[in-house]
Coordinates of C-alpha atoms and ligand atoms in Angstrom, one line a residue:
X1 CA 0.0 0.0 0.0
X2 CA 2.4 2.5 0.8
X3 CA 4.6 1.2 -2.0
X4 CA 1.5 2.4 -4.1
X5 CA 1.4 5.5 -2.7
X6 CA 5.2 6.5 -2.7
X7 CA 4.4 5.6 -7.2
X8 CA 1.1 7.6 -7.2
X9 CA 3.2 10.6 -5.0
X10 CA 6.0 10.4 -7.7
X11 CA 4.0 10.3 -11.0
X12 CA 1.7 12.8 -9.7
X13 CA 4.3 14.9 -9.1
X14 CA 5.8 14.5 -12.2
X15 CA 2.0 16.1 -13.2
X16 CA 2.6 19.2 -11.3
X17 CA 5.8 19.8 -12.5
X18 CA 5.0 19.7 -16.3
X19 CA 1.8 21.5 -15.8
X20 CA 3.8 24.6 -14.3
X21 CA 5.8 24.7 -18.2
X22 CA 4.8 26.9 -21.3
X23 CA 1.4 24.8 -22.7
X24 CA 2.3 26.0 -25.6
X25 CA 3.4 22.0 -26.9
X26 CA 0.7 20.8 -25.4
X27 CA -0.6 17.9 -27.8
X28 CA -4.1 17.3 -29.2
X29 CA -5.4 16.6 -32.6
X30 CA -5.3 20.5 -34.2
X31 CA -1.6 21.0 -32.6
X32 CA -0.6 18.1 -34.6
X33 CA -2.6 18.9 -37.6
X34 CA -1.0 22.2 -37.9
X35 CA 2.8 20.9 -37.0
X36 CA 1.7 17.7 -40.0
X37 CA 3.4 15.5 -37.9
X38 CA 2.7 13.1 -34.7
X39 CA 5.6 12.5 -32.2
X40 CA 5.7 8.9 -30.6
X41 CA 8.0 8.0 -27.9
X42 CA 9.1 4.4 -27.8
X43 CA 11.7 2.2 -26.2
X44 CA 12.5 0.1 -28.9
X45 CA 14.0 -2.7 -26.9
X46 CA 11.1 -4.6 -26.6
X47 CA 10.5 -7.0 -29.9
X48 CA 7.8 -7.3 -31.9
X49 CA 6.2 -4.0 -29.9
X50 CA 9.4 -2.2 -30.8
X51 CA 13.1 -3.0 -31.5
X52 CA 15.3 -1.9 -34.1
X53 CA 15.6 -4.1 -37.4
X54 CA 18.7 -4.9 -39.0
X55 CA 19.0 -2.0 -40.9
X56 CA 18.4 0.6 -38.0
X57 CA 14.8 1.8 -38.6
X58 CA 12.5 1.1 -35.4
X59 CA 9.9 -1.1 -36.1
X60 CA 7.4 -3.5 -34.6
X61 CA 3.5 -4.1 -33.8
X62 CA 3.0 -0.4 -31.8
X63 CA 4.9 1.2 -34.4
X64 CA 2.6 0.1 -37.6
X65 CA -0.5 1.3 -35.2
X66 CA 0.9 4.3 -34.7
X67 CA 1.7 5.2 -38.6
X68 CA -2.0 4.0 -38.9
X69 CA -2.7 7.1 -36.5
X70 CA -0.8 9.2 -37.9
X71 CA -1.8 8.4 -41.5
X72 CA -5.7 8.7 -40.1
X73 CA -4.6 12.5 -39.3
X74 CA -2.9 13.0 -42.1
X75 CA 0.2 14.0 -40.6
X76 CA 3.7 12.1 -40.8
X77 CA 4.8 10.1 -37.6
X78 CA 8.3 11.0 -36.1
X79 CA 10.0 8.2 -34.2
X80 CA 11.9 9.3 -30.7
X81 CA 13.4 6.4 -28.8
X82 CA 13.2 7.2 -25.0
X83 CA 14.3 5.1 -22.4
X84 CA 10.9 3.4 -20.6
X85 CA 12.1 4.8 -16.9
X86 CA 11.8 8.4 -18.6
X87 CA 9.3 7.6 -21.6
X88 CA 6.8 6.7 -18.2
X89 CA 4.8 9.3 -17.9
X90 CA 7.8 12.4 -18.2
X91 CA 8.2 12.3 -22.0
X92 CA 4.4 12.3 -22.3
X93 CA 3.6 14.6 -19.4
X94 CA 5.9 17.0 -20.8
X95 CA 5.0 17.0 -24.4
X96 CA 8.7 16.1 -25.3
X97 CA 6.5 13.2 -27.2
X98 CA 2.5 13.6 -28.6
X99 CA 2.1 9.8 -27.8
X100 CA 3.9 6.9 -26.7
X101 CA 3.5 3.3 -27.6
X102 CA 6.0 0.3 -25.7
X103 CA 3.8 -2.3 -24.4
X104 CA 3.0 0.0 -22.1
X105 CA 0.5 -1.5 -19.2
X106 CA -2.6 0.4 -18.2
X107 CA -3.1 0.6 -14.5
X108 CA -4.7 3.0 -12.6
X109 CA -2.0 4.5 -10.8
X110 CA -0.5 6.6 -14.3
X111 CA -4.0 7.0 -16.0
X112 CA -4.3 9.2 -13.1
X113 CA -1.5 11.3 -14.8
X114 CA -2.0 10.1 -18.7
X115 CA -4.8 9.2 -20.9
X116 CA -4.9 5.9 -22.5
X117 CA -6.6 5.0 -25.7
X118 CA -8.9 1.9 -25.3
X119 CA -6.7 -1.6 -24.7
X120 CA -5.1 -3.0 -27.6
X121 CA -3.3 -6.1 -26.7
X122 CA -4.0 -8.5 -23.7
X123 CA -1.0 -9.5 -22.3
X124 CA 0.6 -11.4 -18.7
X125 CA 3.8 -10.2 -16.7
X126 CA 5.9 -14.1 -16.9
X127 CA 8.6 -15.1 -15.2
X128 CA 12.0 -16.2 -17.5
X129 CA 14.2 -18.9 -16.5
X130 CA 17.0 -20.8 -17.9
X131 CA 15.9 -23.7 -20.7
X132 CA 14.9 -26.7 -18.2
X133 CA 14.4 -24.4 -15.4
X134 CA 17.5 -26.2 -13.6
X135 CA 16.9 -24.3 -10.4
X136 CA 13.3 -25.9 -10.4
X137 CA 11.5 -22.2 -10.0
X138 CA 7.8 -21.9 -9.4
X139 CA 5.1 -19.9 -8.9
X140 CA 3.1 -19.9 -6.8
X141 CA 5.1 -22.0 -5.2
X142 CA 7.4 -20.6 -2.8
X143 CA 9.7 -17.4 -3.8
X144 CA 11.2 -17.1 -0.5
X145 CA 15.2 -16.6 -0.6
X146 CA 15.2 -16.5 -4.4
X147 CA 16.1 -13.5 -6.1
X148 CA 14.2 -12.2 -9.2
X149 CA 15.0 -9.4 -11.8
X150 CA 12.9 -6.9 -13.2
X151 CA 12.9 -4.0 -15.5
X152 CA 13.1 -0.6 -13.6
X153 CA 9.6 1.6 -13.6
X154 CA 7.7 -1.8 -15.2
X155 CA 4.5 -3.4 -13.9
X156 CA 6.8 -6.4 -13.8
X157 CA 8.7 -4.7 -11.6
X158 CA 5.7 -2.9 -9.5
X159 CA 4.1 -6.9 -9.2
X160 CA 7.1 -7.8 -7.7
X161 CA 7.5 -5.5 -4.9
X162 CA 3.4 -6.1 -4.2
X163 CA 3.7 -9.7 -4.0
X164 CA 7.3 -11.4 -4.3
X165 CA 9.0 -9.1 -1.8
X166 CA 6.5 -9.7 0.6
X167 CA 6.6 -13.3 0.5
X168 CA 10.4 -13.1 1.3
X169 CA 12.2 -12.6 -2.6
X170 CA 14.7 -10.4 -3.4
X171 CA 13.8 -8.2 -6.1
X172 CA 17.2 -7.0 -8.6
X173 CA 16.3 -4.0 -10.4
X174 CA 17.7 -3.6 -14.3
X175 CA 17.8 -0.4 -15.9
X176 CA 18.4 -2.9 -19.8
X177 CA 16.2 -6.1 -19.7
X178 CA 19.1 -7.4 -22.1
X179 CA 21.3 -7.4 -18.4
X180 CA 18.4 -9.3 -16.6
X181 CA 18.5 -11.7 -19.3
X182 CA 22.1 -12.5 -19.2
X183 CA 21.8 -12.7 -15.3
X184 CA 19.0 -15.5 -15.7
X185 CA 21.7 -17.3 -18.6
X186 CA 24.6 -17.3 -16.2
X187 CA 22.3 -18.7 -13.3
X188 CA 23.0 -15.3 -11.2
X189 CA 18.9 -14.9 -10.7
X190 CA 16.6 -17.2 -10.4
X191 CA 14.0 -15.4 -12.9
X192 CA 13.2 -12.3 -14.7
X193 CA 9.9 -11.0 -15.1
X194 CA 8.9 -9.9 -18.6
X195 CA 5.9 -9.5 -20.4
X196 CA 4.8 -12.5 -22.3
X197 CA 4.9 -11.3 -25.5
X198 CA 8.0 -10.4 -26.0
X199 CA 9.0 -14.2 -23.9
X200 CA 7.5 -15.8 -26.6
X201 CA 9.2 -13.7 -29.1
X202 CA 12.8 -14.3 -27.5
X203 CA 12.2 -18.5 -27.4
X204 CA 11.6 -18.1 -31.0
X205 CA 14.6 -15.9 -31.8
X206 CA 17.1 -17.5 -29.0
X207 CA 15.7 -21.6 -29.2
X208 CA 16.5 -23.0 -26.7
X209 CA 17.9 -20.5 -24.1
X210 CA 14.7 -19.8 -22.4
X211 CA 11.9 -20.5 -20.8
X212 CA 9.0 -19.3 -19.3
X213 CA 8.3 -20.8 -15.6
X214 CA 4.9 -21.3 -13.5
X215 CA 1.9 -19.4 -13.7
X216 CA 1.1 -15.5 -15.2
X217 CA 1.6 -13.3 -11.9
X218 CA -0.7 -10.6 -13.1
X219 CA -2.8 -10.2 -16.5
X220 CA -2.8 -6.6 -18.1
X221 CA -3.9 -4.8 -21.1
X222 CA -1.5 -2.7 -23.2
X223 CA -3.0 1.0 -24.5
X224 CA -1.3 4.1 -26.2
X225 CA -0.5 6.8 -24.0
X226 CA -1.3 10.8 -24.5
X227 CA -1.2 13.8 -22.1
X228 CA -3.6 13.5 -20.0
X229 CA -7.1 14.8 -21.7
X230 CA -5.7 14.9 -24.9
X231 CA -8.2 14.5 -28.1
X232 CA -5.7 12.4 -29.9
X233 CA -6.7 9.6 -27.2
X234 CA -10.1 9.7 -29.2
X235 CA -8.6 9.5 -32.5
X236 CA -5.9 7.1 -31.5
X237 CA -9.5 4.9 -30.4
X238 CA -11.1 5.4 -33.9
X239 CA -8.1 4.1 -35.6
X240 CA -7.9 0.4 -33.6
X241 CA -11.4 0.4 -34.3
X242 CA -11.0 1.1 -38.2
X243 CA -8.5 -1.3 -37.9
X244 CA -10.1 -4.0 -36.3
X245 CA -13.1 -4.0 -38.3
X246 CA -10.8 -4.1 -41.8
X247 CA -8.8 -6.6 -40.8
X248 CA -5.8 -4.9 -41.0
X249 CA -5.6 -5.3 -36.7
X250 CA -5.7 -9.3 -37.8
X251 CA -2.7 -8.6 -40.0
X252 CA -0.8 -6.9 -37.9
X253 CA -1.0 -9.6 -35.1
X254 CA 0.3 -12.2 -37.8
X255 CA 2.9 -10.2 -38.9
X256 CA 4.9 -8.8 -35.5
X257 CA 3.1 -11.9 -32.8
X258 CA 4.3 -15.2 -32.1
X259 CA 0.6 -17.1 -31.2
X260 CA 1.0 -19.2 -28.4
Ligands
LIG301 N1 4.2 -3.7 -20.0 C1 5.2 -3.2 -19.1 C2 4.9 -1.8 -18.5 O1 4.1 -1.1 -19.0 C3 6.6 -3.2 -19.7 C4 6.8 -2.3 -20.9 C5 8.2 -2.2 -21.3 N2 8.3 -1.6 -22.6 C6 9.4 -1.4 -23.2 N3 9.4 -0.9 -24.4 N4 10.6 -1.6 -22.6 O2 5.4 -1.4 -17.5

């Protein structure tokens, strides 16, 4: 509880900080109309939401939605790569970005500061071991005495402190998932929470490596993120549903998403 509160203090104020700036970039639907282009914020380090292909372009699921967006408002989409810690919520909250899009988790706690669009993609925060889980982890079986990574400012990371640390785990904080991952290779951790997708994704890029261990700790849904009242919320909504009706939502899934 007071974990929760010590977040809600530090994200709201993040609120009151940016509010007390110039407006002037403030970001809604005319803004961007009248610059012609829409700003997204992504940490492309999180494949097939976001990553960087082979030839150095950022790509991925969230990044074809969000040139459907843009396209929609007839403006052209500009790529920023932010870091996730500072991507969530200061890059939005600030208007350094019009939108962001990086798996990012809806909880209640930052749509107190940001607007999401509707949900987009159902998705489970999983825990990562080694291939053949040697060190036998489970969940729920007992956590006590075993340490577990997470990604700094992630819901992985806020699950753990809710209901691993409590239960006697120690909770190892990464700043680059890519560190956690090498941690759970070299059998320093005994697992790193990620979000399943992007599990799924790794044990088809890296076969046999990894695996994923015991139950989903917590469900979530991932939405697109805007200052907080922002139109472009509303017209980030009216494109998933365009594209969900078309087809082109379908497409998208079997293109970027490894179906379990
Ligand atoms: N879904 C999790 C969250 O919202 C993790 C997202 C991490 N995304 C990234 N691009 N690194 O906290």
């Amino acid at each position: 509880m007071l974990r929760a509160m010590k977040r809600t203090f530090v994200l709201v104020s993040a609120l009151l900080l940016t509010s007390l700036l110039p407006s002037s970039l403030a970001a809604g639907v005319a803004e961007v109309k009248k610059k012609g282009v829409l700003v997204l914020g992504t940490d492309p380090t999180f494949q097939p939401f976001e990553f960087k292909g082979t030839d150095g372009t950022i790509q991925g699921f969230d990044i074809d939605i969000a040139k459907a967006v843009a396209a929609d408002l007839g403006v052209k989409l500009q790529i920023q790569a932010v870091g996730f810690g500072a991507l969530m919520p200061q890059a939005v909250t600030s208007g350094r970005v019009d939108m962001a899009m990086s798996g990012i988790t809806i909880t209640p706690e930052r749509a107190k500061v940001v607007s999401f669009s509707a949900p987009y993609y159902r998705s489970a925060q999983v825990f990562i071991v080694r291939a053949g889980n040697p060190g036998k982890f489970g969940w729920p079986a007992d956590v006590k005495g075993k340490t577990i990574g997470v990604q700094a400012n992630t819901t992985g990371q806020f699950a753990a402190e809710d209901s691993l640390k409590p239960k006697g785990a120690t909770i190892k904080v990464y700043d680059d998932f890519a560190a956690g991952l090498a941690d759970v290779r070299a059998g320093r951790i005994a697992a790193l929470i990620g979000d399943a997708p992007t599990v799924s994704d790794l044990s088809r890029r890296l076969p046999g490596q990894f695996a994923q261990a015991g139950q989903a700790l917590v469900a979530e849904d991932y939405g697109a993120v805007f200052k907080k009242g922002s139109d472009l919320a509303a017209a980030a909504d009216k494109t998933l549903a365009r594209l969900k009706a078309s087809g082109e939502y379908q497409k998208l899934l079997d293109k970027w998403i490894v179906q379990k």
